[in-house]
PDB file of C-alpha atoms and ligand atoms in Angstrom:
ATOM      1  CA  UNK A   1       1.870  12.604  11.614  1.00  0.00           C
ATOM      2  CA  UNK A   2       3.910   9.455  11.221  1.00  0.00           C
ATOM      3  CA  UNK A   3       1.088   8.230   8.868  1.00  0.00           C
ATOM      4  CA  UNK A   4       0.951  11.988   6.915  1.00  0.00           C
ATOM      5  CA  UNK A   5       4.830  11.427   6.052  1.00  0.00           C
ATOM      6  CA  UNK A   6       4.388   7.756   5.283  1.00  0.00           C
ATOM      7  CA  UNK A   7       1.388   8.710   2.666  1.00  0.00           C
ATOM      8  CA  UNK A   8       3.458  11.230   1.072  1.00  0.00           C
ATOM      9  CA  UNK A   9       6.365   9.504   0.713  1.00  0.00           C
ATOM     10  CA  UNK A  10       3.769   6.428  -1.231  1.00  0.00           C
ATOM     11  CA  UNK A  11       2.705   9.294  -3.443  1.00  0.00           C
ATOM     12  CA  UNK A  12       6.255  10.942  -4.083  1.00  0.00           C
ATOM     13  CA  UNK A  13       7.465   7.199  -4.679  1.00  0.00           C
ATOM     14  CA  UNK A  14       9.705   8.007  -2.445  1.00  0.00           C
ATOM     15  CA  UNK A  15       9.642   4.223  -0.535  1.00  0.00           C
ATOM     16  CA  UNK A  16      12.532   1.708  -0.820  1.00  0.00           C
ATOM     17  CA  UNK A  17      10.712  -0.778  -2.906  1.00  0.00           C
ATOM     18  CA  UNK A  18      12.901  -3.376  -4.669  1.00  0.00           C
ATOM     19  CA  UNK A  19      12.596  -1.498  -7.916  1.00  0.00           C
ATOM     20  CA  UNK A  20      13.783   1.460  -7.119  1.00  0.00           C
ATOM     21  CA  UNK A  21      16.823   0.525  -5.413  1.00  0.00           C
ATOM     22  CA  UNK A  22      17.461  -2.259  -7.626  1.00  0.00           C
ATOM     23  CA  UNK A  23      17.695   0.310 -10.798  1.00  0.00           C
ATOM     24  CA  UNK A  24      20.095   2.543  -8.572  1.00  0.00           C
ATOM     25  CA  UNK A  25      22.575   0.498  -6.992  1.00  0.00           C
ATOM     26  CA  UNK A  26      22.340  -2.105  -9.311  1.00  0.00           C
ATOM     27  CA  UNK A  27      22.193  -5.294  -7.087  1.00  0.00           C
ATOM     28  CA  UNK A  28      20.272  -7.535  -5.917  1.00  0.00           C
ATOM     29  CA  UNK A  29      16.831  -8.079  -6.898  1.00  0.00           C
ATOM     30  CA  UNK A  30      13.688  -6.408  -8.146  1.00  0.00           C
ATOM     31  CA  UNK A  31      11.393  -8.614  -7.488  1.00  0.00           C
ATOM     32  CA  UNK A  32       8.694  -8.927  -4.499  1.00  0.00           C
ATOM     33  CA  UNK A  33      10.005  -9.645  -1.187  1.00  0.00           C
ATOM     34  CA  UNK A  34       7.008 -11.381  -0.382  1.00  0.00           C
ATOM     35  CA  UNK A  35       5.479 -13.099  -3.768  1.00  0.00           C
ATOM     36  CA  UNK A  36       9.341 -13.467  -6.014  1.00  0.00           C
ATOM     37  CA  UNK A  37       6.574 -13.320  -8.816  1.00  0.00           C
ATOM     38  CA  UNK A  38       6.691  -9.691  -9.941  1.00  0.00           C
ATOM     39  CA  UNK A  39       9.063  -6.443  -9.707  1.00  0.00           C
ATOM     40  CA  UNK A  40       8.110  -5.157  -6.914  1.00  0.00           C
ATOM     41  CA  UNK A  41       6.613  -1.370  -7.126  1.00  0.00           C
ATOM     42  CA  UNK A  42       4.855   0.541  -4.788  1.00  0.00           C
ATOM     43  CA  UNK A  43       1.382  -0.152  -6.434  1.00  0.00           C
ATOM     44  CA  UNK A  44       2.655  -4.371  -6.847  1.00  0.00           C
ATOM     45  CA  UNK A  45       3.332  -4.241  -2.781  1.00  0.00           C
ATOM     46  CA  UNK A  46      -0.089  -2.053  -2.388  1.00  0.00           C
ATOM     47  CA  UNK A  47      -2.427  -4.089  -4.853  1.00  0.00           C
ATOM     48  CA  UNK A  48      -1.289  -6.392  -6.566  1.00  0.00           C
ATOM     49  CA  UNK A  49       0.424  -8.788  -4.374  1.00  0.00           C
ATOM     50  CA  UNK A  50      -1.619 -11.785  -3.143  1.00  0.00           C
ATOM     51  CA  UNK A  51      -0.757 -10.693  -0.147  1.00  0.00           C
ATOM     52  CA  UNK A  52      -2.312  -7.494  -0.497  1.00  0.00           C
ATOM     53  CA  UNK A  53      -5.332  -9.269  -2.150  1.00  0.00           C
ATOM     54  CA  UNK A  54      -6.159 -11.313   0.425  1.00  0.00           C
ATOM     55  CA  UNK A  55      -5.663  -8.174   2.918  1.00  0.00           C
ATOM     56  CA  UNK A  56      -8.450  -6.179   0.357  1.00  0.00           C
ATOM     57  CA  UNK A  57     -10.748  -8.959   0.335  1.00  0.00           C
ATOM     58  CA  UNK A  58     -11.375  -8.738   4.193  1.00  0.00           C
ATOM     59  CA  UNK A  59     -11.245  -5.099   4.769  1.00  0.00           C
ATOM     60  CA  UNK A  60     -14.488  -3.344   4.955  1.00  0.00           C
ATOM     61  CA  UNK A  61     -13.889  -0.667   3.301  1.00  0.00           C
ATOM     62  CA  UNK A  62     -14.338  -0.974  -0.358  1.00  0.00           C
ATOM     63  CA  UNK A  63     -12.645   0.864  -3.469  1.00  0.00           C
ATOM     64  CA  UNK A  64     -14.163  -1.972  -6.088  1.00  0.00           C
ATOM     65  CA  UNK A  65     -14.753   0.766  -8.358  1.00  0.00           C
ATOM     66  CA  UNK A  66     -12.094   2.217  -8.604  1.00  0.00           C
ATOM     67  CA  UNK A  67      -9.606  -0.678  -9.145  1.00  0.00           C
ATOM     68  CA  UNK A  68      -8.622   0.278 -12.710  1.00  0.00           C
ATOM     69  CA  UNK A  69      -7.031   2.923 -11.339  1.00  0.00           C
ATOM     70  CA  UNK A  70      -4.455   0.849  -9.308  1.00  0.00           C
ATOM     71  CA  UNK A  71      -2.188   1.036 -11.650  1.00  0.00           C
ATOM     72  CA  UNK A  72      -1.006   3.947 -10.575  1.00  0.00           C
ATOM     73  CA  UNK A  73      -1.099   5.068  -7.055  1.00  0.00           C
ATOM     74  CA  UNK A  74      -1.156   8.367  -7.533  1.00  0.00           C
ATOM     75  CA  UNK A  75      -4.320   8.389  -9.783  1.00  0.00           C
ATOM     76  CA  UNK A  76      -5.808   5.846  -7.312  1.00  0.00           C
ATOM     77  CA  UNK A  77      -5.510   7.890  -4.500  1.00  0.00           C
ATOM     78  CA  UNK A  78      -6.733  10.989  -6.393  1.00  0.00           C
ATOM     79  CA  UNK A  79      -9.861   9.113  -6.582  1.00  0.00           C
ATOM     80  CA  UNK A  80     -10.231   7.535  -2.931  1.00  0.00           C
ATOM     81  CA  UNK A  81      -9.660  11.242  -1.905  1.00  0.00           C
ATOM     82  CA  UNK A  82     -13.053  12.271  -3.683  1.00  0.00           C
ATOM     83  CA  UNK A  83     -14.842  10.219  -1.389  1.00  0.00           C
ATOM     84  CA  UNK A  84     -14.221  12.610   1.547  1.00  0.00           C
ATOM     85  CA  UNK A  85     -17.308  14.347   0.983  1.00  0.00           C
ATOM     86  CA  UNK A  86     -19.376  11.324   0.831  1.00  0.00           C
ATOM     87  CA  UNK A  87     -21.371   9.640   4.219  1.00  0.00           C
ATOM     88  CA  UNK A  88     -18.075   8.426   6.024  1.00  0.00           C
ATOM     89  CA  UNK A  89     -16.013   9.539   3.714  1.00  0.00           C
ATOM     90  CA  UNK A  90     -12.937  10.458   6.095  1.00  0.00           C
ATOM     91  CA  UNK A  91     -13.626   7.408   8.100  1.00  0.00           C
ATOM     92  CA  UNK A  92     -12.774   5.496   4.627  1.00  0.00           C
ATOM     93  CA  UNK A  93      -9.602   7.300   3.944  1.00  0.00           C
ATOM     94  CA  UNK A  94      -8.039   7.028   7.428  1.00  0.00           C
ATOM     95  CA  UNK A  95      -8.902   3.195   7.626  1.00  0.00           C
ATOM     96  CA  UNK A  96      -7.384   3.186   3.749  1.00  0.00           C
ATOM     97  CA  UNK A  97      -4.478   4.876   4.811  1.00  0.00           C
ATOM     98  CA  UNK A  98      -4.057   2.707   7.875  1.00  0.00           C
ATOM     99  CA  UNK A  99      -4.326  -0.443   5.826  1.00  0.00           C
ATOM    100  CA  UNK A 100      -1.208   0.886   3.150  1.00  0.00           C
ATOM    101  CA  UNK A 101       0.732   1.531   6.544  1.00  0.00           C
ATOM    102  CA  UNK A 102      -0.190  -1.985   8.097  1.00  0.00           C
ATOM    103  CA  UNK A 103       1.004  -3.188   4.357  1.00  0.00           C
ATOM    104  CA  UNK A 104       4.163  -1.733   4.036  1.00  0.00           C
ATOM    105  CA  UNK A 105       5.181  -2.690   8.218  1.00  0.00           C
ATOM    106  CA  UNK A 106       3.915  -6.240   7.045  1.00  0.00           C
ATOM    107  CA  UNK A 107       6.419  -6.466   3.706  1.00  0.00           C
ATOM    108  CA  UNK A 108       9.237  -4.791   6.095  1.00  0.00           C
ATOM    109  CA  UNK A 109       8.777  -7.804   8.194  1.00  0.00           C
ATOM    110  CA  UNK A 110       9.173 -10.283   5.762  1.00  0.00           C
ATOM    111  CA  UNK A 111      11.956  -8.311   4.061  1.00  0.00           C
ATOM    112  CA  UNK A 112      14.012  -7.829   7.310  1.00  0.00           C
ATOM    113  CA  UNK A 113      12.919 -10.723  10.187  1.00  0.00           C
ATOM    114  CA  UNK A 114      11.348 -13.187   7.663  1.00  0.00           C
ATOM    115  CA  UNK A 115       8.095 -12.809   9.542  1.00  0.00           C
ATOM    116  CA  UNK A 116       4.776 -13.745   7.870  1.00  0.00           C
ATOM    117  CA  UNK A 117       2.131 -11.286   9.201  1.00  0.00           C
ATOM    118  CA  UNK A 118      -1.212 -12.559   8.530  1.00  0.00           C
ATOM    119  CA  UNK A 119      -3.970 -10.617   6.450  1.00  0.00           C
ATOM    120  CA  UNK A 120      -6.541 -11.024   9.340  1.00  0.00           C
ATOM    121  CA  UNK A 121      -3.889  -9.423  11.767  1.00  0.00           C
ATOM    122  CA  UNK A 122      -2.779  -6.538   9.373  1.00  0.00           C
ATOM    123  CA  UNK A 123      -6.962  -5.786   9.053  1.00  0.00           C
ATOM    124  CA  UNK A 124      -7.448  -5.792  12.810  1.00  0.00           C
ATOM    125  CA  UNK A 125      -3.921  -3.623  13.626  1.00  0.00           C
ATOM    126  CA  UNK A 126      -5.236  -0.884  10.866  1.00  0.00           C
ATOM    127  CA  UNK A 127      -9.043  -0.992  12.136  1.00  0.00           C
TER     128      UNK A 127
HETATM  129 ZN1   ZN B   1       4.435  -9.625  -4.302  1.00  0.00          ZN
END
């Protein structure tokens, strides 16, 4: 369940990402917690973070072709969701789903305890 509310909230963009609560409060920053190289959105912390690159790289579970869509999580996820019917299919989406979740508890650490979580580790916690 805690993983049903933490998927909707992604898709409501409902998450405190630095973007979001930079444009209403104001303060701060809205750049990655983790990188400082971009403004960090939901689909920066998810994809395009080097972080999350190197996390992508080693999962094995693959969404190669559908990587134009990351733009926009919503869209992305539309897509990842017409796999279900495929060989494995749901076995994809919960390991997919597990890896966002093992994302977003890795940036929290860095945000709040300045704790690097490693890619390998965030792979084996979601698996
Ligand atoms: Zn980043």
């Amino acid at each position: 369940m805690k993983l049903k509310h933490f998927l909707w909230r992604c898709l409501q963009n409902s998450l405190p990402v630095n973007e979001a609560i930079y444009k209403r409060i104001r303060k701060g920053s809205s750049l990655c917690n983790c990188c400082g190289e971009d403004t960090e959105t939901i689909e920066h912390i998810f994809f395009f973070c080097p972080k999350a690159q190197v996390v992508w790289k080693i999962v094995p579970v693959s969404w190669e072709r559908i990587t134009e869509l990351q733009s926009n999580i919503w869209r992305w996820w539309d897509a990842v969701m017409q796999s279900a019917k495929e060989e494995q299919g749901m076995d994809r989406i919960k390991l997919t789903v597990n890896i966002l979740w093992q994302i977003w508890k890795a940036g929290n650490k860095m945000t709040f305890q300045s704790k690097n979580v490693d890619a390998k580790l965030i792979v084996d916690k979601a698996q």
